[in-house]
Tab-separated table of C-alpha atoms in Angstrom:
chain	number	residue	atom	x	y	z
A	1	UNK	CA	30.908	-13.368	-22.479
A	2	UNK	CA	31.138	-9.757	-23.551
A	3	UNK	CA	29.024	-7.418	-21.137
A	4	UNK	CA	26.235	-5.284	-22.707
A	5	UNK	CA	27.127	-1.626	-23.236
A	6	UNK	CA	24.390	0.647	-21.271
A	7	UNK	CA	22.424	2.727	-23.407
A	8	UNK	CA	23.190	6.427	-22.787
A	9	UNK	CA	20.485	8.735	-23.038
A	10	UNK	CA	21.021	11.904	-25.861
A	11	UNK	CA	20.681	15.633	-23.901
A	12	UNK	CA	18.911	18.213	-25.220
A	13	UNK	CA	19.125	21.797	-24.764
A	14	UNK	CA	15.767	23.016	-22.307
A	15	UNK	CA	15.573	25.299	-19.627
A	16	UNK	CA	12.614	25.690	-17.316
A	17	UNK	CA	12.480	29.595	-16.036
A	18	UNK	CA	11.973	29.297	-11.756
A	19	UNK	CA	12.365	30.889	-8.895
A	20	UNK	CA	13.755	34.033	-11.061
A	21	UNK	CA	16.544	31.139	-11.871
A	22	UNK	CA	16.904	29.621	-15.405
A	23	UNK	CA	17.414	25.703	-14.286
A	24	UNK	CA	18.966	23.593	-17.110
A	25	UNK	CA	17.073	20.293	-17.733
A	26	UNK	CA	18.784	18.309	-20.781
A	27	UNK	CA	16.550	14.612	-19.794
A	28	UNK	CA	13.599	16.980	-20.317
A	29	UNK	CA	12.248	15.247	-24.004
A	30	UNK	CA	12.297	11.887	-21.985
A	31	UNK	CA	9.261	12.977	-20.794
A	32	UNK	CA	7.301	12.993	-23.886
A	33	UNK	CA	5.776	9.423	-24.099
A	34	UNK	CA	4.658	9.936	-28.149
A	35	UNK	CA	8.079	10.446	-29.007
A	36	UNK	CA	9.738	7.198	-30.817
A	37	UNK	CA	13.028	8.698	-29.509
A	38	UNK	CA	12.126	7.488	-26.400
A	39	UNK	CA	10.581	4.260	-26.443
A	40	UNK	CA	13.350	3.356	-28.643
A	41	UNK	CA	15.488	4.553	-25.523
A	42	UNK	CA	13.400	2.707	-23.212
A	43	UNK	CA	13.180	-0.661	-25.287
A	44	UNK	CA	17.134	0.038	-25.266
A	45	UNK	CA	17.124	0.046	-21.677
A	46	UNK	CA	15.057	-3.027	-21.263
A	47	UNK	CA	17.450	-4.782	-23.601
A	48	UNK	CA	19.971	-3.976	-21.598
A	49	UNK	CA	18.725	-4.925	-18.217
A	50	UNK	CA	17.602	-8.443	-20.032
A	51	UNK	CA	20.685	-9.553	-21.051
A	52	UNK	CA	22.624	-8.522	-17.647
A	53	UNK	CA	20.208	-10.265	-16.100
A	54	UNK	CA	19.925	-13.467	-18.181
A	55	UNK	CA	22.085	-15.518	-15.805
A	56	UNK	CA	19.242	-15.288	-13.165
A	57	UNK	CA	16.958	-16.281	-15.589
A	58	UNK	CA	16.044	-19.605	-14.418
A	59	UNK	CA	16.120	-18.544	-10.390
A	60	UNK	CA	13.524	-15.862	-11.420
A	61	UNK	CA	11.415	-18.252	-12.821
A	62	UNK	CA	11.504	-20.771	-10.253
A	63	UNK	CA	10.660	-17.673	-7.810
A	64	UNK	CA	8.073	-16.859	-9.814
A	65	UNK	CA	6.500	-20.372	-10.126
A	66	UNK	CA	6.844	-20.885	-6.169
A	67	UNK	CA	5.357	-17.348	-5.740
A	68	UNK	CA	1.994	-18.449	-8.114
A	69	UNK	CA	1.915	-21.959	-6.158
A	70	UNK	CA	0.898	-19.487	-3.299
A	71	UNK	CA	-1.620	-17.671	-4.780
A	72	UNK	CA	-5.690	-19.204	-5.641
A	73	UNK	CA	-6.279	-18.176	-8.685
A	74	UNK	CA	-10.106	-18.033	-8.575
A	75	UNK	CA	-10.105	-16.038	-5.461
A	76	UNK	CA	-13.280	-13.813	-4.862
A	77	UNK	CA	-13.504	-10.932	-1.912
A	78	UNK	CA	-15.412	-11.286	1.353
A	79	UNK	CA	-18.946	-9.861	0.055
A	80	UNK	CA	-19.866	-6.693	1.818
A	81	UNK	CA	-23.935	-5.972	2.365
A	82	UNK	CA	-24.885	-2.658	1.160
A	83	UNK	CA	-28.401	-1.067	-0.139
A	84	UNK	CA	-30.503	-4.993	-0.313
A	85	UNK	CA	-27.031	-6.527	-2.094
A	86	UNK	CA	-24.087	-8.434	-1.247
A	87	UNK	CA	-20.819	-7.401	-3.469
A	88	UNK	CA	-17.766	-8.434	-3.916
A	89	UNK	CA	-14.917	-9.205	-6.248
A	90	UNK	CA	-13.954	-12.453	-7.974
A	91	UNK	CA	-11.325	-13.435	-9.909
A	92	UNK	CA	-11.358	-16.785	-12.805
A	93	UNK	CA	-8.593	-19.275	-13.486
A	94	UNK	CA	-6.300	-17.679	-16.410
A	95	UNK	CA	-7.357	-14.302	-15.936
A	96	UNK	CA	-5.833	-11.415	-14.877
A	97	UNK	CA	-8.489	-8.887	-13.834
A	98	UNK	CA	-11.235	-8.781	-11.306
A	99	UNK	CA	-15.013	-8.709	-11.910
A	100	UNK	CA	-17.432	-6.950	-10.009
A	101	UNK	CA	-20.534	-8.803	-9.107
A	102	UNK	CA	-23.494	-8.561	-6.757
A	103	UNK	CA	-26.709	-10.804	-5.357
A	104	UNK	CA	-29.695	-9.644	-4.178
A	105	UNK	CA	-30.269	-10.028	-0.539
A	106	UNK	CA	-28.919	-13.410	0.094
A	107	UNK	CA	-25.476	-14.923	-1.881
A	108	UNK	CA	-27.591	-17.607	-2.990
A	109	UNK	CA	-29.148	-15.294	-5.145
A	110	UNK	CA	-28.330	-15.518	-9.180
A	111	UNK	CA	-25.525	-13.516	-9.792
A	112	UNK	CA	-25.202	-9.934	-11.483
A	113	UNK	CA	-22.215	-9.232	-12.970
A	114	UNK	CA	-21.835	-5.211	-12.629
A	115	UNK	CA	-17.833	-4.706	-14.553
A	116	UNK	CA	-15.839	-7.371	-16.472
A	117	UNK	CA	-12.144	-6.188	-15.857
A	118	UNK	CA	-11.502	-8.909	-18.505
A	119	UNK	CA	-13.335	-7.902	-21.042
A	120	UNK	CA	-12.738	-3.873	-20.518
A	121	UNK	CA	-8.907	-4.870	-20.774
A	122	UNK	CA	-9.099	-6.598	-23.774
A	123	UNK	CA	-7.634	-4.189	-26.784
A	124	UNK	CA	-5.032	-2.563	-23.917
A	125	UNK	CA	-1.777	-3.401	-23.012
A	126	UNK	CA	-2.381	-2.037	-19.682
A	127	UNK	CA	-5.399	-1.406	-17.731
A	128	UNK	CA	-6.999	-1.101	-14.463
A	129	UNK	CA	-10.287	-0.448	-12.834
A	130	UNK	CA	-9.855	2.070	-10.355
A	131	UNK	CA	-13.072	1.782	-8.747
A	132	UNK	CA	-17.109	1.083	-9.270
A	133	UNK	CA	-20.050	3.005	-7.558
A	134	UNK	CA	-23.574	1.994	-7.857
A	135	UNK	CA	-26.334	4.937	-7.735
A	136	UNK	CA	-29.184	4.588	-5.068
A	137	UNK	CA	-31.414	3.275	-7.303
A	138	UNK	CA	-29.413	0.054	-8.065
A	139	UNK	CA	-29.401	0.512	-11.565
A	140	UNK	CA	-27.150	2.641	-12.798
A	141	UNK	CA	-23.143	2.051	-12.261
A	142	UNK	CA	-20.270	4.388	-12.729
A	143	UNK	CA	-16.908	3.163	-13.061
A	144	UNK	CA	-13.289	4.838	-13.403
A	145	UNK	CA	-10.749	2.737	-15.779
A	146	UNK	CA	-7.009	3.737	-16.817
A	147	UNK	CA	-5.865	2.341	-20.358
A	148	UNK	CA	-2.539	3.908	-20.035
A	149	UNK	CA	-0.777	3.292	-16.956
A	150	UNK	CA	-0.102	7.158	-15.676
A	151	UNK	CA	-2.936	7.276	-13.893
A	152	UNK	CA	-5.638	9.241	-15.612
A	153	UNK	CA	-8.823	7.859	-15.613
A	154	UNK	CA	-12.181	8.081	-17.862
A	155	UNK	CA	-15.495	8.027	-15.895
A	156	UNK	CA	-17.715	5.924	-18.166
A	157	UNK	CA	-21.511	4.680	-17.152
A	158	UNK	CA	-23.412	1.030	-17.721
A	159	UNK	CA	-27.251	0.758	-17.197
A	160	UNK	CA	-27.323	-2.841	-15.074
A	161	UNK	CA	-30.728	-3.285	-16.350
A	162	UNK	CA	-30.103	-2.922	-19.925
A	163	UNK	CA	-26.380	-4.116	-19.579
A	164	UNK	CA	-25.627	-0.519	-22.107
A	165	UNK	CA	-22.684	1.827	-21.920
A	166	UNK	CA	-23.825	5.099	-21.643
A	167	UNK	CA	-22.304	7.526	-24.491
A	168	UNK	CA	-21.344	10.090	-21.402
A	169	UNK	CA	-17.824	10.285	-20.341
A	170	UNK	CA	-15.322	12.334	-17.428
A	171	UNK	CA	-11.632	12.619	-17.991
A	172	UNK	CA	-9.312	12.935	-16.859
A	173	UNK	CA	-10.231	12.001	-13.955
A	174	UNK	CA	-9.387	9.867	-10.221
A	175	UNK	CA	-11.459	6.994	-9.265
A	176	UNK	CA	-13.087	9.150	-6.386
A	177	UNK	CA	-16.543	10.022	-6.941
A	178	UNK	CA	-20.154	10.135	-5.451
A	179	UNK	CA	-23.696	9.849	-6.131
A	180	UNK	CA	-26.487	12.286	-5.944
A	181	UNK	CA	-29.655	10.864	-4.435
A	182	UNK	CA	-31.442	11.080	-7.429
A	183	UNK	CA	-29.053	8.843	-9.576
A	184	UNK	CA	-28.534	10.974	-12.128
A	185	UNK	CA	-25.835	13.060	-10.591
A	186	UNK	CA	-22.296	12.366	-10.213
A	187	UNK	CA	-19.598	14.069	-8.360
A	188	UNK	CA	-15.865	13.405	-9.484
A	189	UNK	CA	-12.250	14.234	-8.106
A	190	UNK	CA	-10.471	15.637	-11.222
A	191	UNK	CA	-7.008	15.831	-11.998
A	192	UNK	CA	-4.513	17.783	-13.587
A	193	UNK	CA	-3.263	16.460	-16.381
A	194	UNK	CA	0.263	16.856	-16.422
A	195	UNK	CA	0.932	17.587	-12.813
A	196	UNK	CA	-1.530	14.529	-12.032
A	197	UNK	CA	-2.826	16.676	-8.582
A	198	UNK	CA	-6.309	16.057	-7.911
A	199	UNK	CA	-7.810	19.440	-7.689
A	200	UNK	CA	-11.161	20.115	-8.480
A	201	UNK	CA	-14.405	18.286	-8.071
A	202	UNK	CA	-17.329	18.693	-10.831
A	203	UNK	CA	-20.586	18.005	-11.418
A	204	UNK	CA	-22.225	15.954	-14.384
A	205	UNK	CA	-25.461	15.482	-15.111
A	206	UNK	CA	-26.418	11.963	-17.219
A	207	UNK	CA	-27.440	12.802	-20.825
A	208	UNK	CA	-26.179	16.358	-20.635
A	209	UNK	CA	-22.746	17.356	-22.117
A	210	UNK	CA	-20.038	18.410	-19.948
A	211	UNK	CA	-19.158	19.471	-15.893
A	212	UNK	CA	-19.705	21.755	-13.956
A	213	UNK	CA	-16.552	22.666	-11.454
A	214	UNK	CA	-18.523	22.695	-7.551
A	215	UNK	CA	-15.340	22.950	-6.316
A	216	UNK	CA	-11.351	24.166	-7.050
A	217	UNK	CA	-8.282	23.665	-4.929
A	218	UNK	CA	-6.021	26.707	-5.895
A	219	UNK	CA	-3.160	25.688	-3.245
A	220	UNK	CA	-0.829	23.087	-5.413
A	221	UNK	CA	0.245	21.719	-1.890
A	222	UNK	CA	-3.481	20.224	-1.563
A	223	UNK	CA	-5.708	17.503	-3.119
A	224	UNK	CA	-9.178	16.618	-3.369
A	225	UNK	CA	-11.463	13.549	-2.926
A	226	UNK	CA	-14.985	13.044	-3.042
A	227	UNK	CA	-17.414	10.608	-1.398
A	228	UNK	CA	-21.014	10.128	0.635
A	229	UNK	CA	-21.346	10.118	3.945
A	230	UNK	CA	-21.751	7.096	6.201
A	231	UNK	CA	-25.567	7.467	6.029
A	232	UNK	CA	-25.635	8.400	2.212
A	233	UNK	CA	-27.261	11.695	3.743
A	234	UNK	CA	-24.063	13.995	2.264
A	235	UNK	CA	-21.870	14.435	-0.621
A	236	UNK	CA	-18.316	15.323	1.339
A	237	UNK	CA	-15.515	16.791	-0.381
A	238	UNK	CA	-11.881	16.380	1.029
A	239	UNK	CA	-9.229	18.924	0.796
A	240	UNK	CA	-6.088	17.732	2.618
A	241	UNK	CA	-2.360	18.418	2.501
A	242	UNK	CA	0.320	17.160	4.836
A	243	UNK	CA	-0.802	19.134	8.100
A	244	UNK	CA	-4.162	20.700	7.264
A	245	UNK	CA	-7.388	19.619	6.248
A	246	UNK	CA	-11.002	21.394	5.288
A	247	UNK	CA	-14.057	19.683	4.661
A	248	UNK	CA	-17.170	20.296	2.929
A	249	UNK	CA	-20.846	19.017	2.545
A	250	UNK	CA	-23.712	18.930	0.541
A	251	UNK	CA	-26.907	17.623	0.694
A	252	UNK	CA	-27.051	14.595	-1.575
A	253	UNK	CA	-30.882	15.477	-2.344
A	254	UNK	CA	-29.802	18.676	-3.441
A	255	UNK	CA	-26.981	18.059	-6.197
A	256	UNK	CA	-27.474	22.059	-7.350
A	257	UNK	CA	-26.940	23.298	-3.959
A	258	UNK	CA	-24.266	25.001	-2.660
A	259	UNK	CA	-21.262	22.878	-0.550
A	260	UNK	CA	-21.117	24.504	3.106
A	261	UNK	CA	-17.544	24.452	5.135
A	262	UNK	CA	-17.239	21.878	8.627
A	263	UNK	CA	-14.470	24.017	9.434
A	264	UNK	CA	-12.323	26.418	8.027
A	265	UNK	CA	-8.938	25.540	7.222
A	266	UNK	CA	-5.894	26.359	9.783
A	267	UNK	CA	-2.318	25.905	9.183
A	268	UNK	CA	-1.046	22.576	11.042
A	269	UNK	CA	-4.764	21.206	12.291
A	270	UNK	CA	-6.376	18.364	10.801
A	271	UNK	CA	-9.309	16.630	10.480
A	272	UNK	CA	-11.727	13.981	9.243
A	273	UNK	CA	-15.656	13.722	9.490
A	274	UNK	CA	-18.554	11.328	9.172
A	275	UNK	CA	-22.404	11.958	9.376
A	276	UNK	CA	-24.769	9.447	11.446
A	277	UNK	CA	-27.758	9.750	13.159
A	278	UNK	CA	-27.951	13.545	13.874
A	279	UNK	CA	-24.377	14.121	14.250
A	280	UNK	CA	-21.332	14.847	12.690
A	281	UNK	CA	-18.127	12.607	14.152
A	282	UNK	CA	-14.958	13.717	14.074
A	283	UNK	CA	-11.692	12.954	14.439
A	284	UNK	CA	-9.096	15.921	14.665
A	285	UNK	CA	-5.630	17.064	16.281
A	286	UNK	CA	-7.450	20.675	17.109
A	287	UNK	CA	-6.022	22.075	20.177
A	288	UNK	CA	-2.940	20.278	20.450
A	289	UNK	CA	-4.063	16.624	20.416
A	290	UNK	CA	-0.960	15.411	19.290
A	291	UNK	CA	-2.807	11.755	19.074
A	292	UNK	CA	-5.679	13.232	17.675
A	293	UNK	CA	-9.198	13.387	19.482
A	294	UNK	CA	-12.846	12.948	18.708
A	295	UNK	CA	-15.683	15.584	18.959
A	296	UNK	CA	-18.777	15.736	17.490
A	297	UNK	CA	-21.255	18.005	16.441
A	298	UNK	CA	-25.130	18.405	15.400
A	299	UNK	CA	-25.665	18.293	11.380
A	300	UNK	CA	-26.093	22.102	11.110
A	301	UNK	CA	-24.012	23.519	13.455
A	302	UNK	CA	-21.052	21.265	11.898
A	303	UNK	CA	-18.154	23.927	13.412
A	304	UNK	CA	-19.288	23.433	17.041
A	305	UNK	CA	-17.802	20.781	18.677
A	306	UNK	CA	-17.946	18.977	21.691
A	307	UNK	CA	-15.060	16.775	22.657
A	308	UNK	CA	-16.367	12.783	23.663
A	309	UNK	CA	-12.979	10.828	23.192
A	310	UNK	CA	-9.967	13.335	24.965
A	311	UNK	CA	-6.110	12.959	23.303
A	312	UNK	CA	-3.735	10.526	25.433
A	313	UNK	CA	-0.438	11.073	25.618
A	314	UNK	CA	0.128	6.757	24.708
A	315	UNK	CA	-2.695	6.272	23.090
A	316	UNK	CA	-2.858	7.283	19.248
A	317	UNK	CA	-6.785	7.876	17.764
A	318	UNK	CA	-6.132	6.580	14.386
A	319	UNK	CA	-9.284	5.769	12.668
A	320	UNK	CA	-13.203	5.723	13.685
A	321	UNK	CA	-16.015	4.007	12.150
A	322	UNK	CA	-19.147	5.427	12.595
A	323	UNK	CA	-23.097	4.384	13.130
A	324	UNK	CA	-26.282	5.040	13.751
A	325	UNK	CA	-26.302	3.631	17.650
A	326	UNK	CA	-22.251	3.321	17.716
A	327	UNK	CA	-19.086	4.096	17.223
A	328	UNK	CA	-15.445	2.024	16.394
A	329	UNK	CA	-12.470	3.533	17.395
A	330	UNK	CA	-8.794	2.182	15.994
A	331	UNK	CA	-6.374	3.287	18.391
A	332	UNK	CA	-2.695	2.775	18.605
A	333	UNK	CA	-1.452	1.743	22.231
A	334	UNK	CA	2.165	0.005	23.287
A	335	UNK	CA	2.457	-0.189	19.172
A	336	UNK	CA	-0.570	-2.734	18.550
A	337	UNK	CA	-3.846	-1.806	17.507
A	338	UNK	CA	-7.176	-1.828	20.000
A	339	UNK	CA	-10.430	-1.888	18.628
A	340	UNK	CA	-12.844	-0.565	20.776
A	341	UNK	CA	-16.534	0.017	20.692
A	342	UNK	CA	-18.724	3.120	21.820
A	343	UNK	CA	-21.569	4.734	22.314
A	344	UNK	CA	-22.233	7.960	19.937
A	345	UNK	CA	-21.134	9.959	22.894
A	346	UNK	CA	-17.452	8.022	23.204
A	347	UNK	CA	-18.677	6.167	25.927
A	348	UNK	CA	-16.621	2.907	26.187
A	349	UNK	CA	-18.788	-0.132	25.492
A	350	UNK	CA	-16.195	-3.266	24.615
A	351	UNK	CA	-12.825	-3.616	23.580
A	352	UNK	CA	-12.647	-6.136	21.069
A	353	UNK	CA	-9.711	-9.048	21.991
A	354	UNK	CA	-7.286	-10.610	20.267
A	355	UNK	CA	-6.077	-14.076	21.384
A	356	UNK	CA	-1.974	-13.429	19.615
A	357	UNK	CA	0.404	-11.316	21.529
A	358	UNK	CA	1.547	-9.525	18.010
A	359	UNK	CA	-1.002	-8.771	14.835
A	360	UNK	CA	-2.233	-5.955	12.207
A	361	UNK	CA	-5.646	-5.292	12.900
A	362	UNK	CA	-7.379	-2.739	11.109
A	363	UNK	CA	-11.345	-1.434	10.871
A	364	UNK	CA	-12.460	-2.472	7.661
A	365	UNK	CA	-15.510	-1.052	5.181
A	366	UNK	CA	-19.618	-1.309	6.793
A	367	UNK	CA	-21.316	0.508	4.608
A	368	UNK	CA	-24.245	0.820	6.135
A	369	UNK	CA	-25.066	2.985	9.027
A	370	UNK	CA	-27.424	0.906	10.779
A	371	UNK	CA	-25.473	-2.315	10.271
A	372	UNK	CA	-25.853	-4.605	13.186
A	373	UNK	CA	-22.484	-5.682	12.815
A	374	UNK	CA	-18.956	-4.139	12.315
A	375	UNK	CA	-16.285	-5.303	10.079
A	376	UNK	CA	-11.946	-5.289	10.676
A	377	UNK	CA	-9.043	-7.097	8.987
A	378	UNK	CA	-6.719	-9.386	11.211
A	379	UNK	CA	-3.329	-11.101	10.169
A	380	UNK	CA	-0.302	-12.042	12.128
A	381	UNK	CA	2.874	-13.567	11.346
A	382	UNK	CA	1.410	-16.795	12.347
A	383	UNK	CA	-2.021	-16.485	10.988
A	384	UNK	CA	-3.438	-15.275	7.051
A	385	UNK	CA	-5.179	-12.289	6.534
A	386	UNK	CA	-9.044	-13.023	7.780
A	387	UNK	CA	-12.150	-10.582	7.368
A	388	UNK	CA	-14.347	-10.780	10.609
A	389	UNK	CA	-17.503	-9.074	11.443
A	390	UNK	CA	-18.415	-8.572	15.182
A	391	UNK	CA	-21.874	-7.965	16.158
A	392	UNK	CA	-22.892	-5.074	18.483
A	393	UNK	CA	-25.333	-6.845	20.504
A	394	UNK	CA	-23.165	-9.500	22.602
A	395	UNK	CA	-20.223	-9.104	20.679
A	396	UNK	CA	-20.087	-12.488	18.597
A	397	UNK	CA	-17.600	-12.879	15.909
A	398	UNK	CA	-18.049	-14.463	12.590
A	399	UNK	CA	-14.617	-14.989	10.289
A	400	UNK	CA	-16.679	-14.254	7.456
A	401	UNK	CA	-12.922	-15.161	5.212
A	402	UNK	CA	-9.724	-16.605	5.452
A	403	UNK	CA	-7.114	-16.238	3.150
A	404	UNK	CA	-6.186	-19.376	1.005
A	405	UNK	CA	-2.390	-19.792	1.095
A	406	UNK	CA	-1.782	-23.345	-0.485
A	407	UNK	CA	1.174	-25.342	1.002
A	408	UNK	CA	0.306	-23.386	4.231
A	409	UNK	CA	0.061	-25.064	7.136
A	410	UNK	CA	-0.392	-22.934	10.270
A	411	UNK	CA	0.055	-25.768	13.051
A	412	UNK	CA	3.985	-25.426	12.305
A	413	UNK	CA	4.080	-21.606	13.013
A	414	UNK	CA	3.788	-19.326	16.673
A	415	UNK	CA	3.987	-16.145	16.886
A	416	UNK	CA	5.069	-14.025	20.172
A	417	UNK	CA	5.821	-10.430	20.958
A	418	UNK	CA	9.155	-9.398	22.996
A	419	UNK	CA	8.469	-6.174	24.838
């Protein structure tokens, strides 16, 4: 058999001018994605890997069958209770996107589809719905979608009452974004276009034409996300690199207002925050908490914070869920996680116990403050990935799902940890 000659990509004279230094760059027209030059190069190159690997053909397949025997194709999400709704995420035999659907109050309810993946694909050769956020009112639904495959999303609106696409659109933009109170207002991480950095967040108004920038990240080694607060009291803006972080808030009854700072940024010290109750939680690696600590702080005085969980030398603070009456903390100890549940003042209440000796635990999304229950992921080498929601008051669990793996079965599998 005679082997396939590799195609070899044409240079080009460019430069690119940096540094004071003139940088020679001859690949450069490979990144223009209108250019027929290039997809003919790139249809060349899939050509090429084809046919080198066309003996493997039939093992790929068979992998690919066995893989699909694993998988149920009409699989749907554990539904999640937020705002008088259950949601979740269902999938139908033959098809390859997800729909977004909710019931009211109980998930015997008649369903209401919110987004069709299925049906927004069709048209595309590639899409994907980034993400979906429903206003406060219920009725109004804005969703990010990418038709291209790079990553740039439009913003695009549906009325669920009326089932009609709004005429308004934001892009490019990321799939972050957050509702005003009054359901009118939307707040949206934007990107660059070529560089793809997320650094600004604006403002749109339904009905009216355009943004307006609330917020711009100048420094090219940071990027921006958007979001509500744990109570839905705040719109919270994220600017984070590597080592530092700096937060911002804004009254989500107040879309016009003006975004105040939690704390102003300093090289090497980061943070996260969450609003409940009257407080601000937060979880930070201020003052040389090399495992990161948590403080809190009242809602207006967001910069002056009082330390309730202390940094432990073998004990790493990795995530915190908070509410109204509680807090979760995810911490890191002997390399497994511990869940463990407190009082808004870090008093330890419970730890939450796991009956396997190895696992991935990790908190999982309760979107409502005064939930009476808590939610967290669990999987092990032994056991599929289960959702489980543990109430506050006595601690009872309920495995609310377990992951379908057909030709599973788990009585012929331990699992043990070696320490």
């Amino acid at each position: 058999m005679t082997t396939p000659t590799p195609p070899d990509a044409a240079q080009r004279p460019h430069t690119h001018a940096l540094f004071d230094t003139d940088r020679p760059d001859p690949y450069h027209w490979l990144r223009d994605r209108d250019d027929p030059d290039v997809l003919a190069y790139l249809e060349a190159e899939n050509a090429y890997a084809a046919a080198m690997t066309a003996p493997t053909q039939a093992l790929e397949d068979a992998l690919y069958d066995e893989i699909v025997a694993r998988v149920v194709p009409d699989d749907a999400s554990a539904p999640v209770f937020d705002r008088g709704y259950w949601r979740y995420s269902r999938y139908e035999v033959g098809k390859e996107y997800p729909i977004y659907a909710r019931r009211r109050g109980t998930m015997d309810a008649p369903e209401e589809i919110l987004i069709d993946g299925n049906q927004r694909a069709e048209g595309h050769g590639y899409y994907h719905l980034g993400a979906a956020a429903v206003a406060d009112d219920g009725r109004m639904l804005a969703f990010a979608e990418d038709t291209t495959g790079r990553r740039i999303y439009t913003v695009r609106f549906k009325d669920l009452e009326t089932g009609e696409l709004l005429p308004d659109t934001i892009t490019p933009a990321t799939p972050a974004m957050a509702w005003a109170s009054d359901s009118r207002t939307l707040f949206v991480a934007r990107q660059d276009a070529e560089t793809l950095r997320s650094y600004q967040v604006t403002r749109h108004t339904l009905g009216q034409p355009g943004e307006t920038v609330v917020f711009q990240e100048d420094d090219d080694t940071f990027n921006v996300g958007v979001g509500r607060s744990k109570d839905r009291r705040f719109v919270v803006v994220a600017s984070e690199q590597t080592m530092t972080s700096e937060w911002r808030f804004l009254d989500a009854a107040d879309p016009t207002g003006d975004f105040r700072t939690i704390r102003e940024r300093a090289r090497g010290v980061e943070y996260s925050a969450d609003h409940a109750g009257d407080r601000w939680t937060i979880l930070t690696n201020d003052g040389g908490a090399e495992n990161f600590r948590l403080v809190t702080a009242p809602t207006d005085a967001p910069d002056a914070w009082t330390e309730i969980v202390p940094t432990r030398p073998d004990v790493l603070l990795e995530d915190v869920d908070v509410f109204t009456d509680h807090l979760v903390t995810q911490e890191r100890e002997g390399g497994l996680v511990r869940l463990r549940v407190r009082t808004p003042d870090g008093a330890l209440v419970s730890d939450v116990a796991f009956d396997e000796t190895a696992y991935a635990a990790d908190l999982a999304a309760t979107p409502e403050a005064d939930s009476p229950t808590f939610r967290f992921t669990y999987e092990s080498l032994a056991t599929p990935p289960q959702t489980v929601d543990v109430a506050f008051d006595g601690g009872a669990r309920t495995v609310v799902k377990t992951q379908e793996v057909p030709t599973y079965d788990a009585s012929r599998y331990t699992t043990e940890r070696r320490w």
